[in-house]
Amino acid sequence: MEISFTGRRALVTGAGKGIGRATALALVKCGAEVIAVTRTQADLDTLVKECPSIQPVCVDLSDWDATERALRSIGPVDLLVNNAGYGGQQPFLDVTQEEFDKCFNINVKGALHVAQIVARGMKARGSGGSIVNVSSQASQRALRDHAVYCATKGALDMLTKVMALELGPHQIRVNSINPTVVMTEMGRTGWSDPEKAKTMISHIPLGKFAEVEDVVHSILFLLSDKSAMTNGIIMPVDGGFLAC
Ligand code: NDP
């Protein structure tokens, strides 16, 4: 199955590292014009060096007004990957206000705001579009020390469904992708301890964590017309973790 995004413009958040960076590069390979958004300029510098056609935007997406300013003049966007995320860990009884706000501000509020900006343009142009929210298996299953992260991803899944409901009539599809652990910088922070990793893997029927490419391929499918009738789904990329 060949996927082409020739003639389409795509915006990827959190494109400096990990899943977002790989998604941005894969979209370029499929012919899309890509806008890469993240908050560390050095990551954007190396990304543009690797792929000069990428349009970089440096902004902290947890800052509502700065996001508005940064994305005001990006032009039409057909495809959005709401990928930027933060995954701090604290036992429930130790959760702080700072950690709660930090996690919700990027994982939920930031995703909502970027999608609003992009979807308003899609609606105005009447051109439709596809949005993928990068959620997690943590949205559906309790994970120790991940109270706030789990709550943000649960909120993001519900946001996906309401967006699908309200934006569907404008031919804008919205879906969630829900990976298991991927050994990116974020994955390593949470799952480098071999005992912890072993326990998690023992609950994944395929017996392994996901690779970045596993997630990227599913994102590309949901962005593409190959999934033209798929709207409002929560798609696990989890080796079967959520099935059992
Ligand atoms: P990484 O930490 O490797 O990359 C996250 C990217 O998002 C970084 O470029 C980071 O920039 C950027 N980012 C974070 N906060 C902000 C912000 N406030 N404004 C702008 N950019 C920001 O994470 P992953 O690639 O692993 O994760 C990507 C997504 O996948 C996240 O939503 C995560 O929750 C989800 N996910 C990850 C899993 C995993 O095991 N890795 C499993 C399931 C879901 P900077 O480094 O400068 O902060």
Coordinates of C-alpha atoms and ligand atoms in Angstrom, one line a residue:
M1 CA 0.0 0.0 0.0
E2 CA 1.6 3.2 -1.1
I3 CA 0.8 6.5 0.7
S4 CA 1.4 9.8 -1.0
F5 CA 1.0 13.2 0.5
T6 CA 2.1 15.1 -2.6
G7 CA 0.5 18.6 -2.6
R8 CA -0.4 18.4 1.1
R9 CA 0.9 20.5 3.9
A10 CA 1.4 18.8 7.3
L11 CA 2.1 20.2 10.7
V12 CA 3.8 18.0 13.3
T13 CA 4.2 19.1 16.9
G14 CA 7.0 17.9 19.1
A15 CA 9.0 17.3 15.9
G16 CA 12.4 17.9 17.6
K17 CA 12.8 14.4 18.9
G18 CA 11.5 10.8 19.0
I19 CA 8.2 10.0 17.3
G20 CA 7.5 13.5 16.1
R21 CA 10.8 13.9 14.4
A22 CA 10.5 10.6 12.7
T23 CA 7.0 11.4 11.6
A24 CA 8.1 14.8 10.1
L25 CA 10.8 13.1 8.1
A26 CA 8.5 10.3 7.0
L27 CA 5.9 12.8 5.8
V28 CA 8.5 14.6 3.7
K29 CA 9.5 11.2 2.1
C30 CA 5.8 10.8 1.2
G31 CA 5.8 14.1 -0.6
A32 CA 4.3 16.4 2.0
E33 CA 5.4 19.9 2.7
V34 CA 6.2 19.8 6.5
I35 CA 6.0 22.4 9.2
A36 CA 7.9 21.2 12.3
V37 CA 7.0 22.7 15.6
T38 CA 8.9 22.2 18.8
R39 CA 10.4 24.3 21.6
T40 CA 14.2 23.5 21.4
Q41 CA 15.8 25.5 18.6
A42 CA 18.8 23.2 18.5
D43 CA 16.6 20.3 17.6
L44 CA 15.0 22.3 14.8
D45 CA 18.5 23.3 13.5
T46 CA 19.6 19.6 13.2
L47 CA 16.2 18.7 11.6
V48 CA 16.5 21.4 9.0
K49 CA 20.1 20.4 8.3
E50 CA 18.9 16.8 7.8
C51 CA 15.9 17.9 5.7
P52 CA 16.2 21.4 4.3
S53 CA 12.6 21.6 3.0
I54 CA 11.1 21.4 6.5
Q55 CA 9.7 24.7 7.8
P56 CA 10.7 25.1 11.5
V57 CA 8.6 26.8 14.1
C58 CA 10.1 27.2 17.6
V59 CA 7.5 27.7 20.4
D60 CA 6.5 26.4 23.8
L61 CA 3.1 24.9 23.0
S62 CA 2.0 25.1 26.6
D63 CA 2.0 28.9 26.2
W64 CA -1.4 29.7 24.6
D65 CA -0.6 33.2 23.4
A66 CA 2.9 32.4 22.1
T67 CA 1.3 29.5 20.2
E68 CA -1.3 31.8 18.7
R69 CA 1.5 34.2 17.5
A70 CA 3.8 31.5 16.2
L71 CA 1.1 29.7 14.2
R72 CA -0.8 32.7 13.0
S73 CA 0.9 32.9 9.6
I74 CA 1.8 29.3 8.8
G75 CA -0.7 29.1 5.9
P76 CA -3.0 26.3 5.0
V77 CA -2.5 22.9 6.8
D78 CA -4.2 19.7 5.5
L79 CA -2.7 17.2 8.0
L80 CA -1.9 17.7 11.7
V81 CA 0.0 15.4 14.1
N82 CA -0.6 16.6 17.6
N83 CA 2.4 14.7 19.1
A84 CA 4.2 17.0 21.6
G85 CA 3.9 15.6 25.0
Y86 CA 5.4 15.4 28.5
G87 CA 5.4 12.3 30.7
G88 CA 6.5 13.1 34.2
Q89 CA 6.0 10.5 36.9
Q90 CA 4.9 10.9 40.5
P91 CA 3.1 8.6 42.9
F92 CA -0.5 9.8 43.2
L93 CA -0.1 11.1 46.8
D94 CA 2.9 13.2 45.8
V95 CA 1.4 14.8 42.7
T96 CA 2.1 18.6 42.8
Q97 CA 0.2 21.4 41.3
E98 CA 3.2 22.3 39.1
E99 CA 3.4 18.8 37.6
F100 CA -0.3 18.6 37.0
D101 CA -0.3 22.0 35.2
K102 CA 2.8 21.2 33.2
C103 CA 1.4 17.9 32.0
F104 CA -2.1 19.1 31.2
N105 CA -0.9 22.3 29.6
I106 CA 1.1 20.5 26.9
N107 CA -0.7 17.1 26.6
V108 CA -4.3 18.5 26.5
K109 CA -4.5 22.3 26.3
G110 CA -1.6 22.5 23.8
A111 CA -3.1 19.8 21.6
L112 CA -6.6 21.4 21.7
H113 CA -5.2 24.8 20.8
V114 CA -3.1 23.7 17.9
A115 CA -6.0 21.7 16.6
Q116 CA -8.3 24.7 16.9
I117 CA -5.9 26.9 14.9
V118 CA -5.5 24.3 12.2
A119 CA -9.1 23.1 12.0
R120 CA -10.4 26.7 11.7
G121 CA -8.4 27.1 8.6
M122 CA -9.5 23.7 7.2
K123 CA -13.1 24.6 7.8
A124 CA -12.8 28.1 6.3
R125 CA -11.2 26.6 3.1
G126 CA -13.7 23.8 3.0
S127 CA -10.9 21.4 2.0
G128 CA -11.3 18.9 4.8
G129 CA -8.3 17.4 6.5
S130 CA -7.0 14.7 8.9
I131 CA -5.8 15.1 12.5
V132 CA -4.0 12.5 14.5
N133 CA -3.6 13.0 18.3
V134 CA -0.7 11.0 19.7
S135 CA -2.2 9.5 22.9
S136 CA -1.0 6.4 24.8
Q137 CA -2.0 3.0 26.1
A138 CA -1.9 5.0 29.4
S139 CA -5.2 6.5 28.4
Q140 CA -7.0 3.2 28.9
R141 CA -5.0 1.5 31.6
A142 CA -3.8 2.5 35.1
L143 CA 0.0 2.7 35.3
R144 CA 1.8 3.1 38.6
D145 CA 3.2 6.6 39.2
H146 CA 1.5 7.9 36.0
A147 CA -1.7 9.4 37.5
V148 CA -1.4 12.7 35.8
Y149 CA 0.0 11.4 32.5
C150 CA -2.8 8.7 32.4
A151 CA -5.4 11.4 33.1
T152 CA -4.0 13.7 30.3
K153 CA -4.1 10.9 27.7
G154 CA -7.7 9.9 28.8
A155 CA -8.7 13.5 28.3
L156 CA -7.0 13.5 24.9
D157 CA -8.9 10.4 23.8
M158 CA -12.2 12.1 24.7
L159 CA -11.1 15.2 22.9
T160 CA -10.5 13.1 19.8
K161 CA -14.0 11.8 19.9
V162 CA -15.7 15.2 20.4
M163 CA -13.5 16.7 17.7
A164 CA -14.4 13.9 15.4
L165 CA -18.1 14.6 16.1
E166 CA -17.9 18.3 15.6
L167 CA -15.4 18.5 12.8
G168 CA -16.7 15.5 10.8
P169 CA -19.4 17.5 9.0
H170 CA -16.5 19.6 7.6
Q171 CA -14.8 16.4 6.3
I172 CA -12.1 16.8 9.0
R173 CA -11.2 13.4 10.5
V174 CA -9.7 13.1 13.9
N175 CA -8.2 9.9 15.4
S176 CA -6.0 8.9 18.3
I177 CA -3.0 6.7 18.1
N178 CA -2.2 4.9 21.4
P179 CA 1.3 3.4 21.5
T180 CA 2.8 1.2 24.2
V181 CA 6.3 2.1 25.4
V182 CA 8.7 3.3 22.7
M183 CA 12.3 3.8 23.7
T184 CA 12.6 7.4 22.8
E185 CA 14.0 10.0 25.3
M186 CA 10.6 9.9 27.0
G187 CA 10.4 6.1 26.9
R188 CA 13.9 5.8 28.4
T189 CA 13.0 8.1 31.3
G190 CA 10.1 5.8 32.4
W191 CA 11.2 2.4 31.4
S192 CA 15.0 2.0 31.4
D193 CA 14.9 0.0 34.7
P194 CA 15.1 -3.6 33.4
E195 CA 12.8 -5.0 36.1
K196 CA 10.1 -2.4 35.3
A197 CA 10.5 -3.0 31.5
K198 CA 10.3 -6.8 32.0
T199 CA 7.1 -6.5 33.9
M200 CA 5.5 -4.3 31.2
I201 CA 6.7 -6.5 28.4
S202 CA 5.2 -9.5 30.2
H203 CA 1.8 -7.9 29.7
I204 CA 2.3 -7.3 26.0
P205 CA 1.3 -10.4 24.0
L206 CA 3.9 -9.7 21.3
G207 CA 6.5 -9.6 24.0
K208 CA 8.3 -6.4 23.0
F209 CA 8.0 -2.6 23.1
A210 CA 7.0 -0.7 20.0
E211 CA 9.6 0.8 17.6
V212 CA 9.3 4.4 16.5
E213 CA 8.5 3.2 13.0
D214 CA 5.6 1.1 14.2
V215 CA 4.0 4.3 15.5
V216 CA 4.9 6.4 12.5
H217 CA 3.4 3.9 10.0
S218 CA 0.1 4.0 11.9
I219 CA 0.1 7.8 12.0
L220 CA 0.7 7.9 8.2
F221 CA -2.2 5.5 7.7
L222 CA -4.6 7.6 9.8
L223 CA -3.5 10.8 8.1
S224 CA -4.0 9.3 4.6
D225 CA -7.0 8.7 2.4
K226 CA -6.4 5.0 3.0
S227 CA -8.4 5.5 6.2
A228 CA -10.9 7.9 4.6
M229 CA -13.9 6.5 6.6
T230 CA -12.1 6.2 9.9
N231 CA -13.0 8.9 12.3
G232 CA -13.0 9.2 16.1
I233 CA -11.1 6.0 16.8
I234 CA -8.6 5.1 19.5
M235 CA -6.0 3.0 17.7
P236 CA -3.7 1.0 20.0
V237 CA -0.1 0.3 18.7
D238 CA 0.6 -1.8 21.7
G239 CA 1.3 -5.4 20.7
G240 CA -2.0 -6.4 22.3
F241 CA -1.4 -4.8 25.7
L242 CA -4.9 -3.3 25.9
A243 CA -6.6 -6.5 24.6
C244 CA -5.8 -8.4 27.8
Ligands
NDP1 P1 10.2 12.7 23.2 O1 10.4 13.2 24.6 O2 11.2 11.9 22.6 O3 9.8 13.9 22.3 C1 8.8 14.8 22.6 C2 8.9 16.1 21.7 O4 7.9 17.0 22.1 C3 10.2 16.8 22.0 O5 10.7 17.3 20.8 C4 9.8 17.9 22.9 O6 10.7 19.0 22.9 C5 8.5 18.2 22.4 N1 7.7 19.0 23.4 C6 7.4 18.6 24.7 N2 6.8 19.6 25.3 C7 6.7 20.6 24.4 C8 6.2 22.0 24.5 N3 5.6 22.4 25.6 N4 6.2 22.7 23.4 C9 6.7 22.3 22.2 N5 7.3 21.0 22.1 C10 7.2 20.2 23.2 O7 8.8 11.9 23.3 P2 8.2 10.8 22.4 O8 8.6 10.9 21.0 O9 8.4 9.5 23.1 O10 6.6 11.1 22.6 C11 5.9 11.7 21.6 C12 4.4 11.5 21.9 O11 4.1 10.1 22.1 C13 4.0 12.1 23.3 O12 2.7 12.7 23.2 C14 4.0 10.9 24.2 O13 3.1 11.1 25.3 C15 3.5 9.8 23.3 N6 3.8 8.5 23.7 C16 5.1 8.1 24.0 C17 5.4 6.8 24.4 C18 6.8 6.4 24.7 O14 7.0 5.4 25.4 N7 7.8 7.1 24.2 C19 4.3 5.8 24.6 C20 3.0 6.3 24.3 C21 2.8 7.6 23.9 P3 11.8 19.2 24.1 O15 12.6 18.0 24.1 O16 12.5 20.4 23.7 O17 11.0 19.3 25.4

